[in-house]
Short mmCIF file of C-alpha atoms and ligand atoms in Angstrom, two decimals:
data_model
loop_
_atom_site.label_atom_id
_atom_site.label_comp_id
_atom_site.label_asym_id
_atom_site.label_seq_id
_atom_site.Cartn_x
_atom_site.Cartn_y
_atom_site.Cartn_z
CA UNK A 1 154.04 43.85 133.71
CA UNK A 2 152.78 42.98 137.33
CA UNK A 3 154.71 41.42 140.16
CA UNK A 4 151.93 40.04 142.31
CA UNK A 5 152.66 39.47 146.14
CA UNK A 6 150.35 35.94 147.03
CA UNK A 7 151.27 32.67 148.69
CA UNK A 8 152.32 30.74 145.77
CA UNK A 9 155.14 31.18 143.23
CA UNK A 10 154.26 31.22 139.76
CA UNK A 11 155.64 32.84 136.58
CA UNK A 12 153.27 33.39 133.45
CA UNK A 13 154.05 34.62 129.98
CA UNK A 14 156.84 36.54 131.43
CA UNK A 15 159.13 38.20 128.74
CA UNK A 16 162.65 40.17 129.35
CA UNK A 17 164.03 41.71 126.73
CA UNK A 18 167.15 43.97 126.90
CA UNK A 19 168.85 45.71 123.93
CA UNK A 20 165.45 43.99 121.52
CA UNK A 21 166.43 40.76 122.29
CA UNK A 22 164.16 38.64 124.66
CA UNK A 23 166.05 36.68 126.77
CA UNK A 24 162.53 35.32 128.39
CA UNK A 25 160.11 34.86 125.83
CA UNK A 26 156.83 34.05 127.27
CA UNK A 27 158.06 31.82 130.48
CA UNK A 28 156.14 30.28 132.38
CA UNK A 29 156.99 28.38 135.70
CA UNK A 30 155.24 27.32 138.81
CA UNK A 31 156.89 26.00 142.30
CA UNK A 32 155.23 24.24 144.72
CA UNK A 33 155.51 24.92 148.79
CA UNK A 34 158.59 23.43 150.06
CA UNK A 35 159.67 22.26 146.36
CA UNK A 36 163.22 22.39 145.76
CA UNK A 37 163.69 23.49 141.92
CA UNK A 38 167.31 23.62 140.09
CA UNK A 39 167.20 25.67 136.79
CA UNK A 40 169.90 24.61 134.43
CA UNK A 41 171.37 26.53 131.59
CA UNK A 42 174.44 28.03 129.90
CA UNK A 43 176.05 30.83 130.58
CA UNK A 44 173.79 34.12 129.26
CA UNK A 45 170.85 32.09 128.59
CA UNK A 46 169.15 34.28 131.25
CA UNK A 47 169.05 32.66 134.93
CA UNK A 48 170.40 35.29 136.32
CA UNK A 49 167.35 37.88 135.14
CA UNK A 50 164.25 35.24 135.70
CA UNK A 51 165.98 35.07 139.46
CA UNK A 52 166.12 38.68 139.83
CA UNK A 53 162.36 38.78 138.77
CA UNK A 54 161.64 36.66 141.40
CA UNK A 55 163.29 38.26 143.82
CA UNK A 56 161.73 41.53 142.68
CA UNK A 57 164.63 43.20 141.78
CA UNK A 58 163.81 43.76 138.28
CA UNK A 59 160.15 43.99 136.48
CA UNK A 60 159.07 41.70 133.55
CA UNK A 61 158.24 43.83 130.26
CA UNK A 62 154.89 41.42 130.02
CA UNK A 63 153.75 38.54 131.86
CA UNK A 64 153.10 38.19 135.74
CA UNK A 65 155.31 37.35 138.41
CA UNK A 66 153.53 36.40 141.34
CA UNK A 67 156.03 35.42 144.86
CA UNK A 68 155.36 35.25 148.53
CA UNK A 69 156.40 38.44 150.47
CA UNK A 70 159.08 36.50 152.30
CA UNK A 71 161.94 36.09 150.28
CA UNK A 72 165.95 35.77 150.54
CA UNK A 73 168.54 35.68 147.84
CA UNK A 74 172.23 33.96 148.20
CA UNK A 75 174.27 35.30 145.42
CA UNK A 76 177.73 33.74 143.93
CA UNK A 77 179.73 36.62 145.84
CA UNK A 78 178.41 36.97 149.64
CA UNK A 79 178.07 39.98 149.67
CA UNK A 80 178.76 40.24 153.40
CA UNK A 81 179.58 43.61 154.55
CA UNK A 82 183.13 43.77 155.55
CA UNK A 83 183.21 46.47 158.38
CA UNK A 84 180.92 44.15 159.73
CA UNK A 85 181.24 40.98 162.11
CA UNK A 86 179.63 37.92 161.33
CA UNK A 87 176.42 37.93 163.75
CA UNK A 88 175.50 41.85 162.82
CA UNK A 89 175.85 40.81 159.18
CA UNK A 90 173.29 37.96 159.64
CA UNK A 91 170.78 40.24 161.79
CA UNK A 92 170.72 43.14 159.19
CA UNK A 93 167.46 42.80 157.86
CA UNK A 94 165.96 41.58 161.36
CA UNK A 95 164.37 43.09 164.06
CA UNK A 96 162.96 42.81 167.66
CA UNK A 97 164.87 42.05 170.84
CA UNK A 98 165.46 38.68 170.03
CA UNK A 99 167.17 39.29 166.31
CA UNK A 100 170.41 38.54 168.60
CA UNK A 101 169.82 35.01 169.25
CA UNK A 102 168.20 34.34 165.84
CA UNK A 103 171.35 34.94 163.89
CA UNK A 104 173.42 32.87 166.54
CA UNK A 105 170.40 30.16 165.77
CA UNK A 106 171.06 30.37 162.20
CA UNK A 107 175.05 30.22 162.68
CA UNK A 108 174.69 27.21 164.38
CA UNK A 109 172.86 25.68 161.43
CA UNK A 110 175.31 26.68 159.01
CA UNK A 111 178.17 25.36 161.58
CA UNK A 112 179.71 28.45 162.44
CA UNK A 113 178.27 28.93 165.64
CA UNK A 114 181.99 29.79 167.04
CA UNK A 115 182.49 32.57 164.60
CA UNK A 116 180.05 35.33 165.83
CA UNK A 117 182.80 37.88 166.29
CA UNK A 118 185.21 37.12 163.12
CA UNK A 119 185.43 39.61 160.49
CA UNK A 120 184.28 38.98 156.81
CA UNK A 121 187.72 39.15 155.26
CA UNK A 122 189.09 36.10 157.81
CA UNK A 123 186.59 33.76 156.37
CA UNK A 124 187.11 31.17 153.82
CA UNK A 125 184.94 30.86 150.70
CA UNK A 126 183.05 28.06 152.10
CA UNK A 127 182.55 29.91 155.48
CA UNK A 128 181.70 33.27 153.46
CA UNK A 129 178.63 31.08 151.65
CA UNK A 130 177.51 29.87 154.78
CA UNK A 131 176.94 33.01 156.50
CA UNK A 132 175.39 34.07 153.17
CA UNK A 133 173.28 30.59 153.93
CA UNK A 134 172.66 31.77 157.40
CA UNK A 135 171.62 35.29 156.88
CA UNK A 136 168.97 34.17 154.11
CA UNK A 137 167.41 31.69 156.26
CA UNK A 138 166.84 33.73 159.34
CA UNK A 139 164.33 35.55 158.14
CA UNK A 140 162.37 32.40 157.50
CA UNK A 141 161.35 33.00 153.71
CA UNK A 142 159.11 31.15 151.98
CA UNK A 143 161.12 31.44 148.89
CA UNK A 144 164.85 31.37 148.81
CA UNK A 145 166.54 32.42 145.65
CA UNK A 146 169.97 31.21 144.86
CA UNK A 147 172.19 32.26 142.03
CA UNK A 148 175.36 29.79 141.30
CA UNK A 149 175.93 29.86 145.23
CA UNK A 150 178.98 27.80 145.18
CA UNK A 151 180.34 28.37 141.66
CA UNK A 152 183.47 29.98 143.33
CA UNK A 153 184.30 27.63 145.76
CA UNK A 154 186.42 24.16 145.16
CA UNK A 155 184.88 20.90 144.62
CA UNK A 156 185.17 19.63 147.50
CA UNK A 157 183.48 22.52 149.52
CA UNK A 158 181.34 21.99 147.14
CA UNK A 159 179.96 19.06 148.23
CA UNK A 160 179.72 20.08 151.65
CA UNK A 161 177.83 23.13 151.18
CA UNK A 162 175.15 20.74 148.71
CA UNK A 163 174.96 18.30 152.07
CA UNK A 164 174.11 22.05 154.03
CA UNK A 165 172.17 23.14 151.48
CA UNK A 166 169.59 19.96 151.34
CA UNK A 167 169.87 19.47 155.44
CA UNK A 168 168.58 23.45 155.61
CA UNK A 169 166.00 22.83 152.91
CA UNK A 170 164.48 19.50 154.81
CA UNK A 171 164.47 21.78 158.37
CA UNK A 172 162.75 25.04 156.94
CA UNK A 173 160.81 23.66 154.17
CA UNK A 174 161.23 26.80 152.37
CA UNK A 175 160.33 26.52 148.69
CA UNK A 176 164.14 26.77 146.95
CA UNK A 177 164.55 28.20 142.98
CA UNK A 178 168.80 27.19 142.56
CA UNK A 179 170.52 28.45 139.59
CA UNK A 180 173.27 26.87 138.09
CA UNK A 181 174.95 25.67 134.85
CA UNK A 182 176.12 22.54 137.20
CA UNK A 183 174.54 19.08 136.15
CA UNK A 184 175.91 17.05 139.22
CA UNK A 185 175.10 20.04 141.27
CA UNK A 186 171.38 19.88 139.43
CA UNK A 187 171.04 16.48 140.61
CA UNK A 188 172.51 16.57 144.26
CA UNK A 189 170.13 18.85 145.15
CA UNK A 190 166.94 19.32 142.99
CA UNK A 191 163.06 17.36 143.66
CA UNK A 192 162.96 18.85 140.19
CA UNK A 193 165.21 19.81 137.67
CA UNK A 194 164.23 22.49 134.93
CA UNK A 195 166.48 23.15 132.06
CA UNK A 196 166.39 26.95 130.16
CA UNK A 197 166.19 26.94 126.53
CA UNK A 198 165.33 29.52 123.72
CA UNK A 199 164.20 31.81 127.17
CA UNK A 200 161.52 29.43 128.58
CA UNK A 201 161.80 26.24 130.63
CA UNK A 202 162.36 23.59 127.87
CA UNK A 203 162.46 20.32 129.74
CA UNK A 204 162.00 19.50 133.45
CA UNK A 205 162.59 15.88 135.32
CA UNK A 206 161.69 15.02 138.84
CA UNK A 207 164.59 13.78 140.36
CA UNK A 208 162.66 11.08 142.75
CA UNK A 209 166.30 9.54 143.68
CA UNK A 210 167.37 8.61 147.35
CA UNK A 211 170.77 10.86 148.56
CA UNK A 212 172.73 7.78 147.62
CA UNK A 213 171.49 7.69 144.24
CA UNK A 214 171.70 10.75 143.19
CA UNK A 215 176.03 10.17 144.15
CA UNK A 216 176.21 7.14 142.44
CA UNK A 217 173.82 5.15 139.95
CA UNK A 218 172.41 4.01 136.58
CA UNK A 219 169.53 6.19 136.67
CA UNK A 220 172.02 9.40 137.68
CA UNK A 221 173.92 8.50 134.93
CA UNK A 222 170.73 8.31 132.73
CA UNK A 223 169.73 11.63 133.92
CA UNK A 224 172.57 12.97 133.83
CA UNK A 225 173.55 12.13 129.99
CA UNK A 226 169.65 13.65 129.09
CA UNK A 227 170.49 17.10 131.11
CA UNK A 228 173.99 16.85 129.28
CA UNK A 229 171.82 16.29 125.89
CA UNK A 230 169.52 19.01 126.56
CA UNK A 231 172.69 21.37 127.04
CA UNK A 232 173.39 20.63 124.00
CA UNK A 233 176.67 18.79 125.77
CA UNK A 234 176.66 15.16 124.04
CA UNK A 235 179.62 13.00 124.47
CA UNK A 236 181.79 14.40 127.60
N1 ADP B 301 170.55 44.71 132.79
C1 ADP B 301 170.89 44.19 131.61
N2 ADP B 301 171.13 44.99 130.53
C2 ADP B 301 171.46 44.45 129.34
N3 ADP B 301 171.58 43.14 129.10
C3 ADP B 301 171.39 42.29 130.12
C4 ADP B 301 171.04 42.78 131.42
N4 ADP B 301 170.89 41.70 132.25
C5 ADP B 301 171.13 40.62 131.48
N5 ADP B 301 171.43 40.96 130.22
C6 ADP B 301 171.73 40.04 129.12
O1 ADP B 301 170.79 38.99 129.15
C7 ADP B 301 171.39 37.74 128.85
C8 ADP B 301 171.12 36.78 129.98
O2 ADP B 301 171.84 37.20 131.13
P1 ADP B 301 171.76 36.41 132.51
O3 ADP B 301 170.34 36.30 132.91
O4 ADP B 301 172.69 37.09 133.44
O5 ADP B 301 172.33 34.97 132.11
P2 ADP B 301 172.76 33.74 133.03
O6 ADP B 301 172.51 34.09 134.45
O7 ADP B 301 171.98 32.58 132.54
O8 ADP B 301 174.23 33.52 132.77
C9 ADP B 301 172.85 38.03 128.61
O9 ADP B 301 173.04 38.14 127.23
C10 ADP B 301 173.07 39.34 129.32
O10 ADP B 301 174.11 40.05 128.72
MG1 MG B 302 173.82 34.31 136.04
#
């Protein structure tokens, strides 16, 4: 029952069990630097509680965790603090004189460099996620954690905030672990896809497709009928 802080991200024999029932049972996972992982899996099959392992806000009942210090977690809610504005709710967490222009940086990225001084509540969805995007990254993790991110937004945001999400990813080289029960969102954005069953990672595929393949081809459609099959999701 150890979470072990090293630079390298790897998950052994980890078990969870709540109420007797062990939703991990004996996981094991390792993500390279930079890597950008997608874990698929229904609803309750336990994403949600490897993720907050990682992101050490829960201990494994057996099994080691072991994460780089630097880490940042994007939830499906932003959790921005509404009496807030924008730029102070990207610096929390910083500090030094020049926290200021790092969060303005990081709104830039995220394309909300005009926005500085608007309050949570005037935000869209999209925009919410973004500063939720921006606030993560500023602190330059080596690991960023991200639990159904866009699950609440519309398609079409959707897409956009995939396009954000790999541009950020390519710039900061920050190893990414996304969670989601999304297959096209799987394969938009993952160099390898893992899929959860019976509490362990029961299949994985490199997705070794170029941005134009993973919209539109035979081998997405290949991939994306196996992930379907491993879900347990045949014929739709
Ligand atoms: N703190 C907790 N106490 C009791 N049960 C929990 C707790 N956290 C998660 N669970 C249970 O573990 C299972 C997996 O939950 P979760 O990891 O949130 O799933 P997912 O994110 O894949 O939808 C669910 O059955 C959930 O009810
Ligand atoms: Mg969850």
């Amino acid at each position: 029952m150890t979470t072990v802080i090293a630079d390298q991200i790897s998950v052994r024999g980890v078990v969870r069990q709540f109420a007797g029932r062990r939703v991990l049972d004996n996981l094991d996972l390792t993500i390279a630097r930079s890597e950008f992982v997608v874990l698929l899996g229904p609803s309750g099959c336990g994403k949600s509680t490897l993720l907050r392992l990682l992101a050490g806000l829960d201990l494994p009942d057996s099994g080691e965790v072991v994460v780089p210090k630097e880490r940042a977690v994007v939830f499906q809610a932003d959790r921005l603090l509404p009496w807030e504005r924008v730029l102070k709710n990207v610096t929390i967490g910083l500090y030094g004189r020049d926290a200021k222009d790092k969060a303005k940086a990081a709104l830039d990225e995220v394309g909300l460099g005009g926005r500085s001084n608007a309050w949570p509540k005037t935000l869209s969805g999209g925009e919410a996620q973004r500063v939720a995007l921006a606030r993560a990254l500023v602190t330059e993790p080596d690991l960023v954690l991200l639990d159904e991110p866009f699950a609440a937004l519309d398609a079409l945001t959707r897409l956009k905030m995939h396009d954000l999400v790999r541009q950020l990813h390519q710039k900061h080289g920050a190893a990414m672990l996304l969670v989601t029960h999304d297959v096209a969102e799987a394969i938009a954005l993952a160099d390898r896809i893992l899929v959860m069953q019976n509490g362990r990672i029961g299949s994985a595929y490199h997705v070794g497709l170029s941005a134009a393949d993973r919209r539109s081809s035979p081998q997405r459609e290949e991939l994306r009928a196996q992930l379907l099959s491993d879900l347990g999701l045949t014929g739709r």
